[in-house]
Amino acid sequence: EKGGFEHFMLKEIFEQPRSIRDCMRGRLDSTQGRLVLGGLSEYITKLVNAERILIVACGTSWHAGLVAEYFFEEFCRIPVEVEYASEFRYRNPVIREGDVVIAISQSGETADTLAAIELAKSKGAIIFGVCNVVGSSIARATHAGAYTHAGPEIGVASTKAFTAQLTVLSMIALSVAQRKGTITEQKLHELLVEMETIPAKVEKALLLNDEIKKISALFKDSRNFIYLGRGYNFPVALEGALKLKEISYIHAEGYPAAEMKHGPIALIDEEMPVVFIATRDSSYEKVVSNIQEVKARKGRVISVVTEGDKLIPAMSEFVVEVPAVHDALMPLVSVIPLQLLSYHIAVMRGCNVDQPRNLAKSVTVE
Ligand code: F6R
């Protein structure tokens, strides 16, 4: 059942080239410049005309929502707010006509997300669901939606569901952008072609496994970790830190790299591993200076860079290279080494990676 892998989590990490492909199958066709999302067709104009999009989710799904925020705002020019479902439901939020809610949930059973949906529904909002589990409570409670089709995720730490969420949300955003005319046909084509290359790029990133295992051995006894990224890689930093915390029980924080100087920089000393998600994108130069700031305080820099980068490797103690891809799609690739890092560290620490203490796969209590 684990397909020869030692744990479900590792199996699911390695399934990602396939799960991402499954998620796009029959929906995305770059040669025709077409996106077909069956479950949305009836309601897609609501999204196209939305004055605002509210995304509600928890945990890793909330991180996928943050990536989607950047994506929707960049390509659809619709303002987006991303909320923890647990906060949203209890804080008397403003929900207006013309707002559209997107709820993201792997299990489709998360109590807070479900309650956030019911609240938004009671105010007349249209709700889209992005769920993995077919027929789940959230899938049933929403007006329309798109399944992630990642297949059952058994490991408590979410991996393949996250990349499938990113894939679906990107397809929804591009489909809205196309209808709204906020993206040129040429740009759309370019992004669709790039999306089709993702499974192969994830496959390539998975080849880092042995290298990451070696790095993991050197850091398994660290007591803290900091993960830093900017732009589309900022949510990836949050996700990397969450993965490490939940399965290895090492304290980790994810931060936007530039925000580090407003506090967390005080934590940096020669014992602090700092993982930079520093791929070549529009914030590259800025990240380079953030790395310098960490190095000046003797932090131990581990970087995830784009293949062929020369500058950041020269500044880092350890480097892993991932294939180049458009900024907006990079989280699909840059998260892979972070999933592997948390997995190997947890295994080396003797932790139960598939069923970490205190955690359940579906959080059906608030
Ligand atoms: C992290 C993790 C949790 C879930 C969160 C939401 O690896 O698994 O943070 O992401 O409990 O769960 P879903 O997506 O099922 O609503």
mmCIF file of C-alpha atoms and ligand atoms in Angstrom:
data_model
loop_
_atom_site.group_PDB
_atom_site.id
_atom_site.type_symbol
_atom_site.label_atom_id
_atom_site.label_comp_id
_atom_site.label_asym_id
_atom_site.label_seq_id
_atom_site.Cartn_x
_atom_site.Cartn_y
_atom_site.Cartn_z
ATOM 1 C CA GLU A 1 0.000 0.000 0.000
ATOM 2 C CA LYS A 2 2.978 2.313 0.524
ATOM 3 C CA GLY A 3 4.223 1.310 -2.927
ATOM 4 C CA GLY A 4 7.677 0.363 -1.678
ATOM 5 C CA PHE A 5 8.136 3.593 0.280
ATOM 6 C CA GLU A 6 8.880 3.582 3.975
ATOM 7 C CA HIS A 7 6.096 6.037 4.756
ATOM 8 C CA PHE A 8 2.935 7.371 3.145
ATOM 9 C CA MET A 9 4.357 10.858 3.332
ATOM 10 C CA LEU A 10 7.354 9.928 1.177
ATOM 11 C CA LYS A 11 5.138 8.042 -1.242
ATOM 12 C CA GLU A 12 2.876 11.060 -1.526
ATOM 13 C CA ILE A 13 5.791 13.443 -2.025
ATOM 14 C CA PHE A 14 7.010 11.231 -4.864
ATOM 15 C CA GLU A 15 3.535 10.962 -6.365
ATOM 16 C CA GLN A 16 3.429 14.665 -7.122
ATOM 17 C CA PRO A 17 4.481 14.581 -10.771
ATOM 18 C CA ARG A 18 1.529 12.272 -11.316
ATOM 19 C CA SER A 19 -0.963 13.978 -9.032
ATOM 20 C CA ILE A 20 -0.264 17.363 -10.622
ATOM 21 C CA ARG A 21 -0.676 15.815 -14.066
ATOM 22 C CA ASP A 22 -3.939 14.176 -12.977
ATOM 23 C CA CYS A 23 -5.132 17.486 -11.696
ATOM 24 C CA MET A 24 -4.552 19.162 -15.073
ATOM 25 C CA ARG A 25 -5.772 16.260 -17.188
ATOM 26 C CA GLY A 26 -8.679 17.151 -19.428
ATOM 27 C CA ARG A 27 -8.724 20.673 -18.025
ATOM 28 C CA LEU A 28 -5.744 22.398 -19.538
ATOM 29 C CA ASP A 29 -4.789 22.467 -23.188
ATOM 30 C CA SER A 30 -2.029 24.859 -24.109
ATOM 31 C CA THR A 31 -2.198 24.201 -27.841
ATOM 32 C CA GLN A 32 -5.813 25.370 -27.886
ATOM 33 C CA GLY A 33 -5.182 27.994 -25.206
ATOM 34 C CA ARG A 34 -8.057 26.446 -23.322
ATOM 35 C CA LEU A 35 -8.981 25.767 -19.718
ATOM 36 C CA VAL A 36 -12.025 23.696 -18.948
ATOM 37 C CA LEU A 37 -13.137 23.443 -15.342
ATOM 38 C CA GLY A 38 -16.382 21.523 -15.488
ATOM 39 C CA GLY A 39 -17.549 22.108 -11.947
ATOM 40 C CA LEU A 40 -17.199 25.856 -12.312
ATOM 41 C CA SER A 41 -18.737 26.593 -15.700
ATOM 42 C CA GLU A 42 -22.114 27.611 -14.391
ATOM 43 C CA TYR A 43 -20.679 30.070 -11.905
ATOM 44 C CA ILE A 44 -17.437 31.250 -13.455
ATOM 45 C CA THR A 45 -18.956 34.594 -14.470
ATOM 46 C CA LYS A 46 -19.492 35.281 -10.759
ATOM 47 C CA LEU A 47 -15.749 35.089 -10.316
ATOM 48 C CA VAL A 48 -15.081 37.123 -13.444
ATOM 49 C CA ASN A 49 -17.342 39.872 -12.121
ATOM 50 C CA ALA A 50 -16.301 39.542 -8.489
ATOM 51 C CA GLU A 51 -15.451 42.809 -6.791
ATOM 52 C CA ARG A 52 -13.443 40.925 -4.251
ATOM 53 C CA ILE A 53 -12.422 37.355 -3.571
ATOM 54 C CA LEU A 54 -12.293 36.050 -0.020
ATOM 55 C CA ILE A 55 -10.276 32.900 0.484
ATOM 56 C CA VAL A 56 -10.929 30.882 3.633
ATOM 57 C CA ALA A 57 -8.887 27.875 4.747
ATOM 58 C CA CYS A 58 -6.693 26.471 7.518
ATOM 59 C CA GLY A 59 -3.094 25.289 7.739
ATOM 60 C CA THR A 60 -1.453 24.193 4.539
ATOM 61 C CA SER A 61 -4.603 24.977 2.567
ATOM 62 C CA TRP A 62 -4.367 28.538 3.872
ATOM 63 C CA HIS A 63 -0.818 28.685 2.485
ATOM 64 C CA ALA A 64 -2.155 27.621 -0.910
ATOM 65 C CA GLY A 65 -4.640 30.475 -0.517
ATOM 66 C CA LEU A 66 -1.806 32.962 -0.023
ATOM 67 C CA VAL A 67 -0.166 31.877 -3.267
ATOM 68 C CA ALA A 68 -3.554 32.191 -4.963
ATOM 69 C CA GLU A 69 -3.909 35.731 -3.634
ATOM 70 C CA TYR A 70 -0.758 36.825 -5.442
ATOM 71 C CA PHE A 71 -1.832 34.913 -8.546
ATOM 72 C CA PHE A 72 -5.374 36.329 -8.735
ATOM 73 C CA GLU A 73 -4.240 39.864 -8.055
ATOM 74 C CA GLU A 74 -1.452 39.698 -10.628
ATOM 75 C CA PHE A 75 -3.421 38.140 -13.464
ATOM 76 C CA CYS A 76 -7.087 38.916 -12.739
ATOM 77 C CA ARG A 77 -6.706 42.294 -11.028
ATOM 78 C CA ILE A 78 -9.318 41.311 -8.456
ATOM 79 C CA PRO A 79 -8.581 42.229 -4.830
ATOM 80 C CA VAL A 80 -8.161 39.130 -2.694
ATOM 81 C CA GLU A 81 -8.200 38.584 1.038
ATOM 82 C CA VAL A 82 -7.000 35.353 2.579
ATOM 83 C CA GLU A 83 -8.405 34.470 5.971
ATOM 84 C CA TYR A 84 -7.945 31.782 8.528
ATOM 85 C CA ALA A 85 -11.388 30.215 8.597
ATOM 86 C CA SER A 86 -11.308 30.167 12.403
ATOM 87 C CA GLU A 87 -10.835 33.937 12.556
ATOM 88 C CA PHE A 88 -13.207 34.766 9.754
ATOM 89 C CA ARG A 89 -16.143 32.934 11.293
ATOM 90 C CA TYR A 90 -15.935 34.733 14.619
ATOM 91 C CA ARG A 91 -14.984 38.275 13.743
ATOM 92 C CA ASN A 92 -18.132 39.656 12.126
ATOM 93 C CA PRO A 93 -16.505 40.040 8.693
ATOM 94 C CA VAL A 94 -17.836 42.320 5.981
ATOM 95 C CA ILE A 95 -19.293 40.173 3.240
ATOM 96 C CA ARG A 96 -20.828 42.142 0.389
ATOM 97 C CA GLU A 97 -22.799 41.346 -2.672
ATOM 98 C CA GLY A 98 -20.237 40.929 -5.398
ATOM 99 C CA ASP A 99 -17.849 39.114 -3.086
ATOM 100 C CA VAL A 100 -16.989 35.576 -3.978
ATOM 101 C CA VAL A 101 -15.621 33.132 -1.442
ATOM 102 C CA ILE A 102 -13.169 30.364 -2.278
ATOM 103 C CA ALA A 103 -12.849 27.696 0.412
ATOM 104 C CA ILE A 104 -9.819 25.418 0.199
ATOM 105 C CA SER A 105 -9.689 22.100 2.026
ATOM 106 C CA GLN A 106 -7.975 18.804 1.375
ATOM 107 C CA SER A 107 -10.275 16.734 3.572
ATOM 108 C CA GLY A 108 -13.373 18.793 2.948
ATOM 109 C CA GLU A 109 -14.258 18.203 6.598
ATOM 110 C CA THR A 110 -12.418 20.947 8.491
ATOM 111 C CA ALA A 111 -14.935 22.309 10.991
ATOM 112 C CA ASP A 112 -13.793 25.930 10.925
ATOM 113 C CA THR A 113 -13.721 26.071 7.138
ATOM 114 C CA LEU A 114 -17.167 24.560 6.942
ATOM 115 C CA ALA A 115 -18.496 27.074 9.471
ATOM 116 C CA ALA A 116 -16.891 29.955 7.535
ATOM 117 C CA ILE A 117 -18.693 28.739 4.418
ATOM 118 C CA GLU A 118 -22.041 28.574 6.211
ATOM 119 C CA LEU A 119 -21.540 32.086 7.521
ATOM 120 C CA ALA A 120 -20.672 33.486 4.092
ATOM 121 C CA LYS A 121 -23.584 31.624 2.558
ATOM 122 C CA SER A 122 -25.987 33.082 5.090
ATOM 123 C CA LYS A 123 -24.896 36.547 3.900
ATOM 124 C CA GLY A 124 -25.657 35.644 0.315
ATOM 125 C CA ALA A 125 -22.121 35.054 -0.974
ATOM 126 C CA ILE A 126 -21.333 32.588 -3.724
ATOM 127 C CA ILE A 127 -18.907 29.924 -2.555
ATOM 128 C CA PHE A 128 -16.428 27.941 -4.602
ATOM 129 C CA GLY A 129 -14.786 24.884 -3.122
ATOM 130 C CA VAL A 130 -11.344 23.495 -3.840
ATOM 131 C CA CYS A 131 -11.392 20.072 -2.161
ATOM 132 C CA ASN A 132 -9.575 16.822 -2.545
ATOM 133 C CA VAL A 133 -12.067 14.419 -1.020
ATOM 134 C CA VAL A 134 -14.948 13.831 -3.390
ATOM 135 C CA GLY A 135 -18.368 14.139 -1.800
ATOM 136 C CA SER A 136 -16.943 15.647 1.421
ATOM 137 C CA SER A 137 -18.984 18.046 3.554
ATOM 138 C CA ILE A 138 -17.299 21.157 2.153
ATOM 139 C CA ALA A 139 -17.651 19.937 -1.418
ATOM 140 C CA ARG A 140 -21.356 19.526 -0.741
ATOM 141 C CA ALA A 141 -21.774 22.832 1.062
ATOM 142 C CA THR A 142 -20.339 24.957 -1.764
ATOM 143 C CA HIS A 143 -22.203 26.239 -4.822
ATOM 144 C CA ALA A 144 -19.546 25.114 -7.266
ATOM 145 C CA GLY A 145 -16.009 23.926 -7.201
ATOM 146 C CA ALA A 146 -13.094 22.071 -8.656
ATOM 147 C CA TYR A 147 -11.654 18.930 -7.153
ATOM 148 C CA THR A 148 -7.914 18.624 -6.817
ATOM 149 C CA HIS A 149 -7.864 14.939 -7.848
ATOM 150 C CA ALA A 150 -4.648 14.269 -5.932
ATOM 151 C CA GLY A 151 -5.887 10.873 -4.782
ATOM 152 C CA PRO A 152 -6.167 9.875 -1.118
ATOM 153 C CA GLU A 153 -3.655 11.616 1.114
ATOM 154 C CA ILE A 154 -2.877 9.383 4.092
ATOM 155 C CA GLY A 155 0.119 11.129 5.665
ATOM 156 C CA VAL A 156 -1.118 13.716 8.126
ATOM 157 C CA ALA A 157 1.289 16.295 6.726
ATOM 158 C CA SER A 158 -0.220 17.608 3.535
ATOM 159 C CA THR A 159 2.065 17.388 0.501
ATOM 160 C CA LYS A 160 0.481 16.309 -2.767
ATOM 161 C CA ALA A 161 -2.813 17.951 -1.825
ATOM 162 C CA PHE A 162 -0.995 21.285 -1.485
ATOM 163 C CA THR A 163 0.563 21.144 -4.960
ATOM 164 C CA ALA A 164 -2.754 20.016 -6.418
ATOM 165 C CA GLN A 165 -4.473 22.979 -4.728
ATOM 166 C CA LEU A 166 -1.921 25.323 -6.281
ATOM 167 C CA THR A 167 -2.527 23.726 -9.664
ATOM 168 C CA VAL A 168 -6.309 24.073 -9.474
ATOM 169 C CA LEU A 169 -6.170 27.619 -8.145
ATOM 170 C CA SER A 170 -3.776 28.628 -10.933
ATOM 171 C CA MET A 171 -6.112 27.138 -13.526
ATOM 172 C CA ILE A 172 -9.096 28.955 -12.032
ATOM 173 C CA ALA A 173 -7.209 32.241 -11.955
ATOM 174 C CA LEU A 174 -6.001 31.916 -15.535
ATOM 175 C CA SER A 175 -9.465 30.995 -16.697
ATOM 176 C CA VAL A 176 -10.885 34.085 -14.998
ATOM 177 C CA ALA A 177 -8.075 36.262 -16.386
ATOM 178 C CA GLN A 178 -8.768 34.984 -19.889
ATOM 179 C CA ARG A 179 -12.480 35.786 -19.627
ATOM 180 C CA LYS A 180 -11.834 39.142 -18.030
ATOM 181 C CA GLY A 181 -9.198 40.069 -20.593
ATOM 182 C CA THR A 182 -6.680 40.930 -17.881
ATOM 183 C CA ILE A 183 -4.106 38.659 -19.505
ATOM 184 C CA THR A 184 -2.909 38.742 -23.115
ATOM 185 C CA GLU A 185 -3.407 35.619 -25.210
ATOM 186 C CA GLN A 186 0.357 35.402 -25.549
ATOM 187 C CA LYS A 187 0.988 35.540 -21.814
ATOM 188 C CA LEU A 188 -1.765 33.025 -21.185
ATOM 189 C CA HIS A 189 -0.283 30.656 -23.720
ATOM 190 C CA GLU A 190 3.145 31.052 -22.142
ATOM 191 C CA LEU A 191 1.772 30.204 -18.685
ATOM 192 C CA LEU A 192 -0.253 27.236 -19.899
ATOM 193 C CA VAL A 193 2.807 25.828 -21.611
ATOM 194 C CA GLU A 194 4.773 26.367 -18.402
ATOM 195 C CA MET A 195 2.087 24.622 -16.392
ATOM 196 C CA GLU A 196 2.385 21.578 -18.604
ATOM 197 C CA THR A 197 6.109 21.430 -17.825
ATOM 198 C CA ILE A 198 5.518 21.344 -14.054
ATOM 199 C CA PRO A 199 5.234 17.553 -13.588
ATOM 200 C CA ALA A 200 8.620 17.054 -15.277
ATOM 201 C CA LYS A 201 10.152 19.841 -13.189
ATOM 202 C CA VAL A 202 8.792 18.365 -9.985
ATOM 203 C CA GLU A 203 10.241 15.038 -11.099
ATOM 204 C CA LYS A 204 13.601 16.747 -11.437
ATOM 205 C CA ALA A 205 13.304 18.406 -8.037
ATOM 206 C CA LEU A 206 12.667 14.970 -6.515
ATOM 207 C CA LEU A 207 16.121 13.909 -7.698
ATOM 208 C CA LEU A 208 17.397 16.130 -4.891
ATOM 209 C CA ASN A 209 16.276 13.510 -2.398
ATOM 210 C CA ASP A 210 19.729 12.048 -1.629
ATOM 211 C CA GLU A 211 21.343 15.442 -1.399
ATOM 212 C CA ILE A 212 18.653 16.642 0.984
ATOM 213 C CA LYS A 213 19.021 13.532 3.081
ATOM 214 C CA LYS A 214 22.688 14.427 3.603
ATOM 215 C CA ILE A 215 21.850 17.980 4.582
ATOM 216 C CA SER A 216 19.140 16.683 6.930
ATOM 217 C CA ALA A 217 21.679 14.559 8.805
ATOM 218 C CA LEU A 218 23.671 17.689 9.592
ATOM 219 C CA PHE A 219 20.719 19.681 10.909
ATOM 220 C CA LYS A 220 18.557 17.058 12.572
ATOM 221 C CA ASP A 221 19.548 18.178 16.055
ATOM 222 C CA SER A 222 18.898 21.864 15.482
ATOM 223 C CA ARG A 223 16.409 23.307 17.908
ATOM 224 C CA ASN A 224 15.087 26.026 15.636
ATOM 225 C CA PHE A 225 14.786 26.839 11.967
ATOM 226 C CA ILE A 226 13.869 29.961 10.052
ATOM 227 C CA TYR A 227 12.435 29.832 6.520
ATOM 228 C CA LEU A 228 12.524 32.957 4.392
ATOM 229 C CA GLY A 229 11.124 33.836 0.997
ATOM 230 C CA ARG A 230 9.592 36.753 -0.857
ATOM 231 C CA GLY A 231 6.788 37.141 -3.361
ATOM 232 C CA TYR A 232 5.372 33.832 -4.484
ATOM 233 C CA ASN A 233 7.983 32.077 -2.341
ATOM 234 C CA PHE A 234 6.808 33.712 0.876
ATOM 235 C CA PRO A 235 3.931 31.259 1.398
ATOM 236 C CA VAL A 236 6.393 28.501 0.527
ATOM 237 C CA ALA A 237 8.535 29.627 3.466
ATOM 238 C CA LEU A 238 5.493 29.353 5.729
ATOM 239 C CA GLU A 239 4.714 25.931 4.360
ATOM 240 C CA GLY A 240 8.301 24.694 4.786
ATOM 241 C CA ALA A 241 8.260 25.789 8.426
ATOM 242 C CA LEU A 242 4.885 24.179 9.077
ATOM 243 C CA LYS A 243 6.004 20.863 7.563
ATOM 244 C CA LEU A 244 9.088 20.813 9.781
ATOM 245 C CA LYS A 245 7.205 21.724 12.953
ATOM 246 C CA GLU A 246 4.431 19.236 12.587
ATOM 247 C CA ILE A 247 6.443 16.129 11.833
ATOM 248 C CA SER A 248 9.857 16.690 13.442
ATOM 249 C CA TYR A 249 8.725 18.813 16.433
ATOM 250 C CA ILE A 250 11.511 21.301 15.754
ATOM 251 C CA HIS A 251 10.433 24.873 16.255
ATOM 252 C CA ALA A 252 10.403 26.669 12.925
ATOM 253 C CA GLU A 253 9.213 30.013 11.678
ATOM 254 C CA GLY A 254 8.444 31.116 8.175
ATOM 255 C CA TYR A 255 8.723 34.790 7.390
ATOM 256 C CA PRO A 256 8.738 37.138 4.438
ATOM 257 C CA ALA A 257 12.491 37.661 4.036
ATOM 258 C CA ALA A 258 12.316 41.439 4.338
ATOM 259 C CA GLU A 259 10.271 41.288 7.502
ATOM 260 C CA MET A 260 13.093 39.445 9.253
ATOM 261 C CA LYS A 261 14.784 42.697 10.204
ATOM 262 C CA HIS A 262 11.727 43.721 12.182
ATOM 263 C CA GLY A 263 12.321 41.132 14.859
ATOM 264 C CA PRO A 264 13.363 37.595 13.976
ATOM 265 C CA ILE A 265 16.841 38.750 12.994
ATOM 266 C CA ALA A 266 17.548 38.901 16.728
ATOM 267 C CA LEU A 267 17.368 35.100 16.771
ATOM 268 C CA ILE A 268 20.161 34.610 14.304
ATOM 269 C CA ASP A 269 23.450 33.249 15.548
ATOM 270 C CA GLU A 270 25.891 30.530 14.479
ATOM 271 C CA GLU A 271 23.411 27.842 15.540
ATOM 272 C CA MET A 272 20.462 29.041 13.494
ATOM 273 C CA PRO A 273 19.716 27.309 10.198
ATOM 274 C CA VAL A 274 18.032 29.718 7.801
ATOM 275 C CA VAL A 275 16.416 28.222 4.735
ATOM 276 C CA PHE A 276 16.101 30.715 1.894
ATOM 277 C CA ILE A 277 13.729 30.019 -0.949
ATOM 278 C CA ALA A 278 15.741 32.160 -3.302
ATOM 279 C CA THR A 279 14.845 31.228 -6.852
ATOM 280 C CA ARG A 280 15.440 33.647 -9.707
ATOM 281 C CA ASP A 281 12.425 35.899 -9.765
ATOM 282 C CA SER A 282 11.581 39.560 -9.521
ATOM 283 C CA SER A 283 12.700 39.748 -5.885
ATOM 284 C CA TYR A 284 15.988 37.914 -6.428
ATOM 285 C CA GLU A 285 18.284 40.899 -5.802
ATOM 286 C CA LYS A 286 16.412 41.736 -2.627
ATOM 287 C CA VAL A 287 16.742 38.198 -1.345
ATOM 288 C CA VAL A 288 20.467 38.345 -2.013
ATOM 289 C CA SER A 289 20.744 41.232 0.431
ATOM 290 C CA ASN A 290 18.624 39.369 2.981
ATOM 291 C CA ILE A 291 21.070 36.456 2.743
ATOM 292 C CA GLN A 292 23.925 38.877 3.384
ATOM 293 C CA GLU A 293 22.156 40.127 6.493
ATOM 294 C CA VAL A 294 21.878 36.576 7.823
ATOM 295 C CA LYS A 295 25.472 35.747 6.958
ATOM 296 C CA ALA A 296 26.721 38.856 8.707
ATOM 297 C CA ARG A 297 25.192 37.388 11.880
ATOM 298 C CA LYS A 298 26.730 33.980 11.231
ATOM 299 C CA GLY A 299 23.443 32.215 10.488
ATOM 300 C CA ARG A 300 23.777 28.924 8.613
ATOM 301 C CA VAL A 301 22.342 29.498 5.165
ATOM 302 C CA ILE A 302 20.650 26.704 3.224
ATOM 303 C CA SER A 303 19.317 27.939 -0.104
ATOM 304 C CA VAL A 304 16.888 26.693 -2.684
ATOM 305 C CA VAL A 305 17.973 28.321 -5.951
ATOM 306 C CA THR A 306 17.222 28.163 -9.648
ATOM 307 C CA GLU A 307 19.444 25.857 -11.676
ATOM 308 C CA GLY A 308 22.586 27.585 -12.833
ATOM 309 C CA ASP A 309 22.592 30.306 -10.180
ATOM 310 C CA LYS A 310 26.162 31.232 -9.272
ATOM 311 C CA LEU A 311 25.770 34.085 -6.835
ATOM 312 C CA ILE A 312 23.646 32.594 -4.043
ATOM 313 C CA PRO A 313 25.518 29.259 -3.924
ATOM 314 C CA ALA A 314 28.695 31.243 -3.235
ATOM 315 C CA MET A 315 26.956 32.802 -0.233
ATOM 316 C CA SER A 316 25.360 29.647 1.155
ATOM 317 C CA GLU A 317 26.621 26.754 3.237
ATOM 318 C CA PHE A 318 24.276 24.352 1.416
ATOM 319 C CA VAL A 319 22.399 24.745 -1.826
ATOM 320 C CA VAL A 320 19.831 22.779 -3.733
ATOM 321 C CA GLU A 321 18.919 23.658 -7.312
ATOM 322 C CA VAL A 322 15.443 23.452 -8.786
ATOM 323 C CA PRO A 323 14.479 23.912 -12.460
ATOM 324 C CA ALA A 324 13.518 27.390 -13.667
ATOM 325 C CA VAL A 325 9.832 28.175 -14.036
ATOM 326 C CA HIS A 326 7.678 31.316 -14.135
ATOM 327 C CA ASP A 327 7.590 33.128 -10.742
ATOM 328 C CA ALA A 328 3.897 32.467 -10.248
ATOM 329 C CA LEU A 329 4.322 28.721 -10.677
ATOM 330 C CA MET A 330 7.538 28.384 -8.693
ATOM 331 C CA PRO A 331 5.851 27.319 -5.429
ATOM 332 C CA LEU A 332 4.887 24.057 -7.135
ATOM 333 C CA VAL A 333 8.559 23.299 -7.554
ATOM 334 C CA SER A 334 10.273 25.132 -4.702
ATOM 335 C CA VAL A 335 8.164 23.434 -2.032
ATOM 336 C CA ILE A 336 9.459 19.975 -3.023
ATOM 337 C CA PRO A 337 12.904 20.220 -1.378
ATOM 338 C CA LEU A 338 11.266 21.604 1.778
ATOM 339 C CA GLN A 339 8.883 18.648 1.987
ATOM 340 C CA LEU A 340 11.857 16.313 1.640
ATOM 341 C CA LEU A 341 13.904 18.196 4.219
ATOM 342 C CA SER A 342 11.184 17.948 6.842
ATOM 343 C CA TYR A 343 10.594 14.298 6.025
ATOM 344 C CA HIS A 344 14.232 13.237 6.396
ATOM 345 C CA ILE A 345 14.825 15.264 9.528
ATOM 346 C CA ALA A 346 11.723 13.758 11.144
ATOM 347 C CA VAL A 347 12.734 10.205 10.204
ATOM 348 C CA MET A 348 16.251 10.763 11.563
ATOM 349 C CA ARG A 349 14.791 12.010 14.804
ATOM 350 C CA GLY A 350 12.714 8.856 15.099
ATOM 351 C CA CYS A 351 9.388 10.646 14.742
ATOM 352 C CA ASN A 352 6.201 9.066 13.494
ATOM 353 C CA VAL A 353 6.027 11.033 10.254
ATOM 354 C CA ASP A 354 2.704 9.709 9.020
ATOM 355 C CA GLN A 355 0.935 10.254 12.303
ATOM 356 C CA PRO A 356 2.583 13.022 14.247
ATOM 357 C CA ARG A 357 1.605 13.457 17.861
ATOM 358 C CA ASN A 358 -1.422 15.615 18.670
ATOM 359 C CA LEU A 359 -2.517 15.858 15.032
ATOM 360 C CA ALA A 360 -5.383 14.347 13.083
ATOM 361 C CA LYS A 361 -5.846 14.211 9.349
ATOM 362 C CA SER A 362 -9.233 15.934 9.454
ATOM 363 C CA VAL A 363 -9.803 18.555 12.097
ATOM 364 C CA THR A 364 -13.519 18.172 12.617
ATOM 365 C CA VAL A 365 -13.565 20.035 15.908
ATOM 366 C CA GLU A 366 -13.187 23.787 16.102
HETATM 367 C C1 F6R B 1 -0.535 20.531 7.411
HETATM 368 C C2 F6R B 1 -1.882 20.064 7.506
HETATM 369 C C3 F6R B 1 -2.914 20.936 8.132
HETATM 370 C C4 F6R B 1 -4.121 21.059 7.191
HETATM 371 C C5 F6R B 1 -5.262 21.819 7.842
HETATM 372 C C6 F6R B 1 -6.429 22.017 6.896
HETATM 373 O O1 F6R B 1 0.287 19.602 6.807
HETATM 374 O O2 F6R B 1 -2.187 18.995 7.057
HETATM 375 O O3 F6R B 1 -2.410 22.180 8.441
HETATM 376 O O4 F6R B 1 -3.692 21.690 6.033
HETATM 377 O O5 F6R B 1 -5.706 21.104 8.978
HETATM 378 O O6 F6R B 1 -6.937 20.799 6.474
HETATM 379 P P1 F6R B 1 -7.879 20.684 5.216
HETATM 380 O O7 F6R B 1 -7.098 21.110 4.028
HETATM 381 O O8 F6R B 1 -8.274 19.239 5.156
HETATM 382 O O9 F6R B 1 -9.041 21.600 5.448
#
